[in-house]
Short mmCIF file of C-alpha atoms and ligand atoms in Angstrom, two decimals:
data_model
loop_
_atom_site.label_atom_id
_atom_site.label_comp_id
_atom_site.label_asym_id
_atom_site.label_seq_id
_atom_site.Cartn_x
_atom_site.Cartn_y
_atom_site.Cartn_z
CA MET A 1 67.38 115.73 97.58
CA LYS A 2 68.52 119.14 98.76
CA GLN A 3 72.32 119.51 98.74
CA ILE A 4 73.59 120.15 102.26
CA LYS A 5 77.21 119.72 103.32
CA ARG A 6 77.64 116.55 105.38
CA THR A 7 78.41 116.78 109.11
CA ILE A 8 80.07 113.78 110.72
CA ILE A 9 78.02 112.40 113.60
CA ALA A 10 80.76 113.04 116.18
CA GLU A 11 80.44 116.76 115.28
CA ALA A 12 76.67 116.82 114.86
CA LEU A 13 76.27 115.51 118.40
CA LYS A 14 78.27 118.46 119.71
CA ARG A 15 76.68 121.21 117.64
CA THR A 16 74.70 123.79 119.57
CA ASP A 17 73.07 125.62 116.65
CA ILE A 18 69.70 124.02 117.26
CA GLY A 19 67.33 124.55 114.32
CA ALA A 20 70.09 124.37 111.69
CA GLU A 21 69.55 122.30 108.55
CA VAL A 22 72.07 119.45 108.48
CA ASN A 23 72.99 116.36 106.51
CA ILE A 24 74.39 113.19 107.98
CA LYS A 25 75.28 109.92 106.35
CA GLY A 26 75.80 106.52 107.91
CA TRP A 27 74.63 102.95 108.47
CA VAL A 28 71.43 101.97 110.20
CA ARG A 29 71.94 100.22 113.51
CA THR A 30 68.29 99.94 114.50
CA LYS A 31 64.88 101.24 113.58
CA ARG A 32 61.90 101.23 115.90
CA GLY A 33 58.65 103.16 116.34
CA ASN A 34 54.92 103.13 115.69
CA LYS A 35 52.63 104.21 112.91
CA ASN A 36 53.16 107.89 113.62
CA VAL A 37 56.85 108.19 114.28
CA ASN A 38 60.00 106.12 113.68
CA PHE A 39 63.40 106.36 115.36
CA ILE A 40 66.48 105.38 113.38
CA ALA A 41 69.82 104.96 115.14
CA LEU A 42 72.48 105.95 112.58
CA ASN A 43 76.22 105.37 112.99
CA ASP A 44 78.97 106.66 110.69
CA GLY A 45 82.03 105.35 112.57
CA SER A 46 83.22 108.75 113.72
CA THR A 47 82.09 107.91 117.25
CA ILE A 48 80.60 104.99 119.12
CA LYS A 49 77.49 107.09 119.65
CA ASN A 50 74.58 106.89 117.24
CA MET A 51 72.61 109.86 115.97
CA GLN A 52 68.92 109.46 116.55
CA VAL A 53 66.92 110.32 113.45
CA VAL A 54 63.28 111.07 114.21
CA VAL A 55 60.95 110.35 111.30
CA ASP A 56 57.46 111.84 111.26
CA LEU A 57 55.49 109.43 109.09
CA ALA A 58 53.22 112.21 107.98
CA LYS A 59 56.25 113.79 106.23
CA ILE A 60 58.23 110.83 104.90
CA ASP A 61 56.94 108.26 102.45
CA GLU A 62 56.27 105.00 104.28
CA GLN A 63 57.28 102.99 101.23
CA LEU A 64 60.80 104.46 101.38
CA LEU A 65 61.08 103.52 105.05
CA LYS A 66 60.74 99.85 104.14
CA ALA A 67 64.26 100.02 102.76
CA VAL A 68 65.56 101.51 105.99
CA THR A 69 66.73 98.23 107.50
CA THR A 70 69.60 97.28 109.78
CA GLY A 71 72.83 97.71 107.82
CA ALA A 72 71.39 99.96 105.11
CA CYS A 73 73.29 103.16 104.26
CA LEU A 74 71.41 106.45 104.44
CA SER A 75 71.82 110.08 103.65
CA VAL A 76 69.54 112.13 105.90
CA ASN A 77 68.64 115.81 105.68
CA GLY A 78 66.94 117.30 108.68
CA ILE A 79 66.71 119.86 111.43
CA LEU A 80 69.08 119.67 114.36
CA ALA A 81 67.04 119.43 117.55
CA GLU A 82 67.75 119.13 121.23
CA SER A 83 67.28 115.54 122.31
CA LEU A 84 65.08 114.65 125.23
CA GLY A 85 66.38 111.09 125.23
CA GLN A 86 68.96 110.06 127.78
CA GLY A 87 72.65 110.07 126.90
CA GLN A 88 72.41 112.13 123.74
CA THR A 89 72.57 115.86 123.23
CA THR A 90 71.11 116.34 119.77
CA GLU A 91 68.89 114.46 117.37
CA ILE A 92 67.73 115.07 113.82
CA GLN A 93 64.19 115.57 112.70
CA ALA A 94 64.28 114.16 109.21
CA THR A 95 63.02 116.18 106.29
CA GLU A 96 64.44 113.96 103.52
CA ILE A 97 65.92 110.48 103.50
CA ASP A 98 67.84 108.86 100.66
CA VAL A 99 68.73 105.16 100.86
CA LEU A 100 72.24 105.04 99.39
CA GLY A 101 72.66 101.28 99.80
CA LYS A 102 70.11 98.68 100.82
CA ALA A 103 70.81 95.73 103.13
CA ASP A 104 68.42 92.82 103.05
CA GLU A 105 67.67 90.28 105.75
CA THR A 106 70.83 88.31 104.88
CA TYR A 107 72.96 91.08 106.44
CA PRO A 108 74.87 89.14 109.11
CA LEU A 109 74.90 91.85 111.77
CA GLN A 110 71.25 91.87 112.69
CA LYS A 111 70.33 93.17 116.11
CA LYS A 112 71.19 90.15 118.19
CA GLY A 113 74.66 90.00 119.74
CA HIS A 114 77.36 87.85 118.16
CA SER A 115 80.21 86.14 119.94
CA LEU A 116 83.72 87.47 119.25
CA GLU A 117 84.58 84.07 117.72
CA LYS A 118 81.67 84.33 115.29
CA LEU A 119 82.62 87.90 114.38
CA ARG A 120 86.13 86.72 113.42
CA GLU A 121 84.50 84.73 110.63
CA ILE A 122 83.01 87.93 109.28
CA ALA A 123 86.03 90.12 109.88
CA HIS A 124 85.16 92.10 106.73
CA LEU A 125 81.99 93.38 108.44
CA ARG A 126 82.92 93.40 112.09
CA PRO A 127 84.23 97.01 112.09
CA ARG A 128 80.55 97.95 111.82
CA THR A 129 79.88 96.65 115.33
CA ASN A 130 80.22 98.83 118.43
CA THR A 131 82.99 96.63 119.80
CA PHE A 132 85.24 96.67 116.75
CA GLY A 133 84.49 100.30 115.97
CA ALA A 134 85.78 101.07 119.47
CA VAL A 135 88.83 98.81 119.13
CA PHE A 136 89.91 100.24 115.77
CA ARG A 137 89.40 103.84 116.82
CA ILE A 138 91.60 103.11 119.85
CA ARG A 139 94.13 101.40 117.56
CA HIS A 140 94.38 104.56 115.47
CA ASN A 141 94.79 106.64 118.59
CA MET A 142 97.58 104.42 119.89
CA ALA A 143 99.47 104.80 116.61
CA ILE A 144 99.17 108.58 116.86
CA ALA A 145 100.27 108.44 120.52
CA ILE A 146 103.38 106.49 119.58
CA HIS A 147 104.43 108.88 116.81
CA THR A 148 103.69 111.86 119.05
CA PHE A 149 105.72 110.50 121.94
CA PHE A 150 108.83 109.85 119.89
CA HIS A 151 108.55 112.99 117.79
CA GLN A 152 108.31 115.13 120.90
CA LYS A 153 111.41 113.49 122.32
CA GLY A 154 113.44 114.15 119.17
CA PHE A 155 113.48 110.58 117.82
CA TYR A 156 113.44 110.01 114.06
CA TYR A 157 110.98 107.60 112.46
CA PHE A 158 113.20 105.25 110.50
CA HIS A 159 112.03 102.73 107.89
CA THR A 160 113.73 99.34 107.94
CA PRO A 161 113.22 96.74 105.19
CA LEU A 162 110.53 94.07 105.38
CA ILE A 163 112.38 91.72 103.06
CA THR A 164 115.67 90.57 104.49
CA GLY A 165 118.55 88.48 103.26
CA SER A 166 119.78 87.48 106.67
CA ASP A 167 118.30 84.52 108.50
CA CYS A 168 119.84 85.36 111.85
CA GLU A 169 117.76 88.18 113.23
CA GLY A 170 117.34 85.80 116.06
CA ALA A 171 113.78 86.59 117.01
CA GLY A 172 111.80 83.73 115.49
CA GLN A 173 110.88 81.46 112.60
CA MET A 174 110.81 83.24 109.23
CA PHE A 175 108.58 83.20 106.17
CA GLN A 176 110.48 82.65 102.92
CA VAL A 177 110.12 85.14 100.04
CA THR A 178 110.61 83.71 96.57
CA THR A 179 109.45 83.99 92.99
CA MET A 180 110.75 80.54 92.12
CA ASP A 181 108.27 78.09 90.63
CA LEU A 182 107.64 75.79 93.55
CA ASN A 183 106.32 73.09 91.22
CA ASN A 184 109.52 73.04 89.25
CA LEU A 185 112.47 73.77 91.47
CA LYS A 186 115.96 73.87 90.00
CA ARG A 187 118.77 72.24 91.90
CA THR A 188 122.51 72.71 91.73
CA GLU A 189 124.79 69.76 91.04
CA ASP A 190 125.12 68.93 94.74
CA GLY A 191 121.35 68.69 95.03
CA LYS A 192 120.76 71.99 96.86
CA LEU A 193 118.12 74.53 95.70
CA ASP A 194 119.52 76.97 93.15
CA PHE A 195 118.71 80.41 94.48
CA SER A 196 120.89 82.19 91.90
CA GLU A 197 117.83 82.22 89.64
CA ASP A 198 115.58 83.57 92.36
CA PHE A 199 114.44 87.22 92.41
CA PHE A 200 117.16 88.44 94.75
CA GLY A 201 119.69 85.83 93.70
CA LYS A 202 119.75 84.38 97.20
CA PRO A 203 117.33 83.16 99.86
CA THR A 204 115.26 85.93 101.39
CA SER A 205 112.59 86.13 104.07
CA LEU A 206 110.12 88.47 105.72
CA THR A 207 111.70 90.28 108.61
CA VAL A 208 111.10 89.25 112.23
CA SER A 209 112.48 92.54 113.58
CA GLY A 210 113.91 95.82 112.33
CA GLN A 211 116.37 96.02 115.17
CA LEU A 212 119.68 95.32 113.44
CA GLU A 213 119.07 98.03 110.87
CA GLY A 214 117.67 100.18 113.68
CA GLU A 215 121.06 99.98 115.38
CA LEU A 216 122.70 101.33 112.21
CA ALA A 217 120.36 104.29 112.37
CA ALA A 218 120.78 104.92 116.11
CA THR A 219 124.55 104.98 115.76
CA SER A 220 124.23 107.76 113.20
CA LEU A 221 120.99 109.70 113.85
CA GLY A 222 121.21 109.29 117.62
CA ALA A 223 117.68 108.22 118.52
CA ILE A 224 115.28 106.45 116.17
CA TYR A 225 112.20 104.29 116.23
CA THR A 226 110.63 101.94 113.77
CA PHE A 227 106.93 101.20 113.56
CA GLY A 228 105.92 98.62 111.02
CA PRO A 229 104.81 95.06 110.31
CA THR A 230 106.89 92.06 111.36
CA PHE A 231 106.35 88.41 110.53
CA ARG A 232 106.93 85.25 112.51
CA ALA A 233 106.16 81.78 111.20
CA GLU A 234 105.87 80.41 114.68
CA ASN A 235 103.18 77.79 114.91
CA SER A 236 102.00 79.05 118.25
CA ASN A 237 98.26 79.18 118.42
CA THR A 238 97.91 81.38 121.49
CA PRO A 239 95.76 84.42 122.29
CA ARG A 240 98.97 86.52 122.28
CA HIS A 241 100.72 85.52 119.02
CA LEU A 242 100.12 86.56 115.43
CA ALA A 243 102.04 85.55 112.32
CA GLU A 244 101.87 89.19 111.15
CA PHE A 245 102.03 91.86 113.81
CA TRP A 246 103.20 95.45 114.19
CA MET A 247 106.19 96.34 116.25
CA ILE A 248 107.63 99.57 117.59
CA GLU A 249 111.39 99.46 118.07
CA PRO A 250 113.19 102.47 119.52
CA GLU A 251 116.98 102.37 119.50
CA VAL A 252 119.09 105.04 121.23
CA ALA A 253 122.81 105.78 121.15
CA PHE A 254 124.43 106.36 124.55
CA ASN A 255 121.50 104.85 126.52
CA ASP A 256 122.38 102.17 129.04
CA ILE A 257 119.96 99.60 130.39
CA THR A 258 118.62 101.98 133.06
CA ASP A 259 117.92 104.69 130.47
CA ASN A 260 116.27 101.98 128.40
CA MET A 261 113.98 100.96 131.27
CA ASP A 262 113.13 104.62 131.96
CA LEU A 263 112.23 105.12 128.30
CA ALA A 264 110.06 101.97 128.18
CA GLU A 265 108.15 102.96 131.31
CA GLU A 266 107.62 106.56 130.21
CA PHE A 267 106.56 105.38 126.75
CA ILE A 268 103.91 102.92 127.90
CA LYS A 269 102.52 105.36 130.44
CA PHE A 270 102.27 108.03 127.74
CA CYS A 271 100.30 105.66 125.50
CA VAL A 272 97.95 104.57 128.29
CA LYS A 273 97.34 108.18 129.35
CA TRP A 274 96.68 109.09 125.70
CA ALA A 275 94.00 106.41 125.55
CA LEU A 276 92.36 107.62 128.75
CA ASP A 277 92.44 111.25 127.51
CA ASN A 278 91.37 110.65 123.91
CA CYS A 279 89.28 107.47 123.82
CA ALA A 280 86.98 107.94 126.81
CA ASP A 281 83.72 106.89 125.11
CA ASP A 282 85.20 103.80 123.49
CA LEU A 283 86.98 102.72 126.68
CA GLN A 284 83.81 103.22 128.70
CA PHE A 285 81.94 100.98 126.26
CA LEU A 286 84.58 98.20 126.46
CA ASN A 287 84.67 98.61 130.24
CA ASP A 288 80.90 98.18 130.50
CA MET A 289 80.63 95.36 127.98
CA PHE A 290 83.65 93.16 128.61
CA ASP A 291 85.84 94.09 131.52
CA LYS A 292 84.55 96.10 134.47
CA GLU A 293 88.10 96.67 135.72
CA LEU A 294 89.56 97.99 132.48
CA ILE A 295 89.62 101.69 133.20
CA ALA A 296 90.74 101.19 136.78
CA ARG A 297 93.58 98.94 135.52
CA LEU A 298 94.72 101.60 133.02
CA GLN A 299 94.65 104.27 135.74
CA GLY A 300 96.53 101.92 138.05
CA VAL A 301 99.43 101.58 135.61
CA LEU A 302 99.85 105.35 135.49
CA LYS A 303 99.98 105.62 139.23
CA ASP A 304 102.57 103.00 140.15
CA SER A 305 106.22 102.89 139.19
CA PHE A 306 107.20 99.59 137.62
CA VAL A 307 109.08 97.06 139.75
CA ARG A 308 112.64 96.47 138.50
CA LEU A 309 114.05 93.08 139.35
CA ALA A 310 116.78 90.72 138.20
CA TYR A 311 115.67 87.48 136.53
CA THR A 312 117.52 85.51 139.25
CA GLU A 313 115.42 87.21 141.94
CA GLY A 314 112.26 86.63 139.94
CA VAL A 315 113.00 82.91 139.66
CA LYS A 316 113.54 82.76 143.45
CA ILE A 317 110.08 84.24 144.01
CA LEU A 318 108.54 81.73 141.62
CA GLU A 319 110.37 78.80 143.23
CA GLU A 320 109.15 80.02 146.61
CA ALA A 321 105.60 80.11 145.26
CA VAL A 322 105.89 76.51 144.04
CA LYS A 323 107.22 75.50 147.49
CA ASN A 324 104.16 77.12 149.05
CA GLY A 325 101.86 75.04 146.89
CA HIS A 326 101.27 77.25 143.82
CA LYS A 327 100.76 75.09 140.73
CA PHE A 328 102.26 76.15 137.39
CA GLU A 329 101.74 74.21 134.18
CA PHE A 330 105.44 74.54 133.24
CA PRO A 331 108.43 73.98 135.54
CA VAL A 332 110.43 76.94 136.82
CA TYR A 333 114.17 76.92 137.56
CA TRP A 334 117.15 79.15 136.91
CA GLY A 335 117.85 79.12 133.17
CA VAL A 336 114.30 78.53 132.00
CA ASP A 337 112.61 80.86 129.50
CA LEU A 338 109.71 82.05 131.63
CA ALA A 339 106.22 81.20 130.45
CA SER A 340 103.40 83.69 130.41
CA GLU A 341 101.91 82.10 133.55
CA HIS A 342 105.17 82.78 135.43
CA GLU A 343 105.34 86.35 134.22
CA ARG A 344 101.73 86.94 135.16
CA TYR A 345 102.27 85.45 138.63
CA LEU A 346 104.97 88.02 139.33
CA VAL A 347 102.86 90.87 138.05
CA GLU A 348 99.36 89.95 139.17
CA GLU A 349 99.88 87.91 142.34
CA HIS A 350 103.21 88.92 143.80
CA PHE A 351 103.88 92.58 143.02
CA LYS A 352 100.44 93.66 141.77
CA ARG A 353 101.98 96.09 139.30
CA PRO A 354 104.08 95.95 136.11
CA VAL A 355 107.52 94.39 136.44
CA ILE A 356 110.70 94.93 134.44
CA LEU A 357 112.81 91.80 134.64
CA THR A 358 116.51 92.21 133.80
CA ASP A 359 119.75 90.26 133.45
CA TYR A 360 118.49 87.03 131.89
CA PRO A 361 120.61 83.94 131.27
CA LYS A 362 122.51 84.51 128.01
CA GLU A 363 121.45 81.14 126.59
CA ILE A 364 117.80 82.18 126.31
CA LYS A 365 118.50 85.63 124.82
CA ALA A 366 119.75 86.94 121.49
CA PHE A 367 123.44 87.16 120.53
CA TYR A 368 123.58 90.97 120.42
CA MET A 369 122.79 91.61 124.09
CA LYS A 370 125.49 93.11 126.30
CA GLN A 371 127.25 90.45 128.32
CA ASN A 372 127.46 90.94 132.07
CA GLU A 373 130.62 90.49 134.12
CA ASP A 374 129.33 87.25 135.64
CA GLY A 375 129.74 85.46 132.26
CA LYS A 376 126.25 83.96 132.68
CA THR A 377 123.75 86.73 132.11
CA VAL A 378 123.11 89.50 129.62
CA ARG A 379 121.74 93.00 130.08
CA ALA A 380 118.26 92.15 128.79
CA MET A 381 115.00 93.60 129.99
CA ASP A 382 111.45 92.33 129.53
CA VAL A 383 108.53 94.46 130.59
CA LEU A 384 105.79 92.27 132.06
CA PHE A 385 102.18 93.43 132.24
CA PRO A 386 99.01 92.28 133.93
CA LYS A 387 96.83 90.02 131.74
CA ILE A 388 99.52 89.88 129.01
CA GLY A 389 102.87 88.79 130.36
CA GLU A 390 105.67 90.07 128.11
CA ILE A 391 104.71 93.30 126.36
CA ILE A 392 108.25 94.57 125.66
CA GLY A 393 111.56 92.82 125.09
CA GLY A 394 114.78 94.79 124.95
CA SER A 395 118.38 95.14 126.03
CA GLU A 396 121.53 97.16 126.15
CA ARG A 397 123.47 96.01 123.10
CA GLU A 398 126.98 94.54 123.13
CA ALA A 399 129.15 97.42 121.98
CA ASP A 400 132.49 95.60 122.17
CA TYR A 401 133.59 94.26 118.78
CA ASP A 402 135.56 91.29 120.12
CA LYS A 403 132.90 90.14 122.55
CA LEU A 404 130.19 90.43 119.93
CA LEU A 405 132.25 88.57 117.35
CA ALA A 406 133.02 85.82 119.86
CA ARG A 407 129.34 85.35 120.59
CA ILE A 408 128.47 85.27 116.88
CA GLN A 409 131.07 82.57 116.31
CA GLU A 410 129.95 80.63 119.36
CA LEU A 411 126.44 80.47 117.94
CA ASN A 412 127.67 79.64 114.39
CA ILE A 413 125.97 82.67 112.87
CA PRO A 414 127.26 83.03 109.28
CA MET A 415 129.54 86.04 108.77
CA LYS A 416 128.07 86.71 105.32
CA ASP A 417 125.02 88.02 107.14
CA MET A 418 126.80 89.94 109.83
CA TRP A 419 129.61 92.03 108.31
CA TRP A 420 127.58 95.20 107.97
CA TYR A 421 126.19 94.88 111.50
CA LEU A 422 129.68 94.38 112.93
CA ASP A 423 130.80 97.60 111.23
CA THR A 424 128.80 99.56 113.85
CA ARG A 425 131.20 98.13 116.46
CA LYS A 426 134.25 98.46 114.23
CA TYR A 427 133.86 102.16 113.49
CA GLY A 428 133.03 104.51 116.36
CA SER A 429 131.22 101.97 118.50
CA CYS A 430 129.15 103.35 121.34
CA PRO A 431 126.92 102.10 124.13
CA HIS A 432 123.33 101.86 122.92
CA SER A 433 120.06 100.27 123.88
CA GLY A 434 116.63 99.59 122.52
CA PHE A 435 113.51 97.48 122.76
CA GLY A 436 110.57 96.11 120.84
CA LEU A 437 106.98 96.68 121.83
CA GLY A 438 104.38 94.47 120.18
CA PHE A 439 101.69 96.89 119.05
CA GLU A 440 98.90 94.31 119.43
CA ARG A 441 100.09 93.38 122.94
CA LEU A 442 99.72 97.07 123.86
CA MET A 443 96.29 97.01 122.22
CA LEU A 444 95.30 93.97 124.28
CA PHE A 445 96.20 95.82 127.44
CA VAL A 446 94.55 99.09 126.51
CA THR A 447 91.28 97.58 125.23
CA GLY A 448 91.02 94.71 127.71
CA MET A 449 90.29 92.32 124.83
CA GLN A 450 91.34 88.75 125.56
CA ASN A 451 92.46 87.56 122.15
CA ILE A 452 95.06 89.18 119.90
CA ARG A 453 92.90 88.29 116.87
CA ASP A 454 90.42 90.92 118.06
CA VAL A 455 92.75 93.92 118.14
CA ILE A 456 94.05 93.79 114.54
CA PRO A 457 91.61 94.21 111.65
CA PHE A 458 92.61 91.14 109.65
CA PRO A 459 94.56 88.65 111.79
CA ARG A 460 97.05 86.25 110.23
CA THR A 461 97.52 83.08 112.27
CA PRO A 462 98.38 79.45 111.42
CA LYS A 463 95.90 78.18 108.77
CA ASN A 464 94.17 81.54 108.55
CA ALA A 465 94.78 84.27 105.98
CA GLU A 466 91.17 85.10 105.04
CA PHE A 467 90.20 88.62 103.88
P1 ATP B 501 107.03 85.84 123.34
O1 ATP B 501 108.02 85.24 124.32
O2 ATP B 501 105.83 86.43 123.97
O3 ATP B 501 106.72 84.90 122.21
P2 ATP B 501 109.31 87.05 122.10
O4 ATP B 501 110.24 87.03 123.27
O5 ATP B 501 109.42 86.06 121.03
O6 ATP B 501 107.79 87.05 122.65
P3 ATP B 501 110.52 89.46 121.08
O7 ATP B 501 111.31 88.83 120.04
O8 ATP B 501 111.19 89.96 122.31
O9 ATP B 501 109.29 88.50 121.47
O10 ATP B 501 109.63 90.63 120.39
C1 ATP B 501 109.41 91.88 120.98
C2 ATP B 501 107.94 92.08 121.30
O11 ATP B 501 107.11 91.78 120.17
C3 ATP B 501 107.41 91.17 122.39
O12 ATP B 501 107.67 91.71 123.64
C4 ATP B 501 105.92 91.14 122.11
O13 ATP B 501 105.30 92.31 122.60
C5 ATP B 501 105.87 91.22 120.59
N1 ATP B 501 105.68 89.92 119.94
C6 ATP B 501 106.59 88.96 119.75
N2 ATP B 501 106.10 87.90 119.07
C7 ATP B 501 104.81 88.25 118.76
C8 ATP B 501 103.79 87.60 118.02
N3 ATP B 501 103.97 86.43 117.44
N4 ATP B 501 102.59 88.24 117.90
C9 ATP B 501 102.40 89.45 118.46
N5 ATP B 501 103.35 90.11 119.16
C10 ATP B 501 104.54 89.54 119.32
MN1 MN B 502 111.17 88.74 124.21
#
């Protein structure tokens, strides 16, 4: 086969030098035609669009075409031509075809559509579908948007550890990390497990949040963000929870809760706008296939400013709704940790735009949140989104050493885990705030997908760690 430098299909579709000799490589989506001419739809992942390869059977060996089946990998040399077909600009008139990798009839992604549930069982192949190609290209774009946003604002990308020795990060159930032989556990004289022999010489776990270390960084570098995996061993089989997910956690010295809300709103809007500006083809596909209101919903979020409301006011609205006959699965009263159905009622039914709820009861929030004067609430903020419920959780942090210490003692959090964290308040303490955005929750919103298992390549959930 003649050596021609490969052009990715995203580029080849835009080229205007009609008549040029080109090479493309990719996987066969479909092949159709008659005994004179065949049309091969080739996709290489660079775009949701396929390149149409036109095969004149007078020029290409028919025997070779037998191996051109759905899923096979091809290298195609040909002449770039203007396409007469709808919705494509160029096509390729094949001069030479090389089958790089065959795919027989057992290839699971034959033409007929598969349900998203079925595709989860073949998560190793699902990126080859239009849907998952679109989702994972958008996922990449969202990661770039996030780094771009913070970099432009002068934040530093800070790496916090994934293995932690403290069991009080406060955000959820943890996975243990150990090299001990679980079939032969040593115990100390009082019958407890002997961790002195373990890899770190003490119990360790996978982190549920990088926030505490993030605060160390914010109170020295000024403004930082983390963006990495987090792990929660919560046995909640919902369409919004993963055992392994990615979180973005900005933390900023001298920001109060209002600055924190402003940052969260600007940040999400930046990401949504980035998707609209950079992922138009993929969003259009998801809009047409799954959710006819997707693009309108994304545009809607950019237009409106988010409602800002105290938890106490939010609960009043929900209680009023119950009085007027609205049925919730879970009860609602002051002090309750709101369920997703409550959050979504506020956003979708009542205000019809995103809501930032603030000043939650201290009992349902983490120990490090700044205590309000009323003695009952803390300066927390949750950003609530249509279809999702909570997408961001954050707060202004308690900067006062004595108040923080008192809360730590009240909750019986062991000091051995906390001394380094308290040092931020002991030496040059300052007001500061931050929040955590679940990357996959953002992905759910931006793609319109319904299940969090469909916006991460290889989901980890209870009883599932395949691939
Ligand atoms: P939820 O109430 O929805 O379980 P949370 O209050 O436990 O969330 P936080 O500890 O505030 O969550 O975490 C910050 C953000 O991380 C959340 O706003 C959400 O976007 C995301 N998040 C939390 N838990 C998960 C999970 N198990 N899977 C995916 N994302 C999550
Ligand atoms: Mn939360």
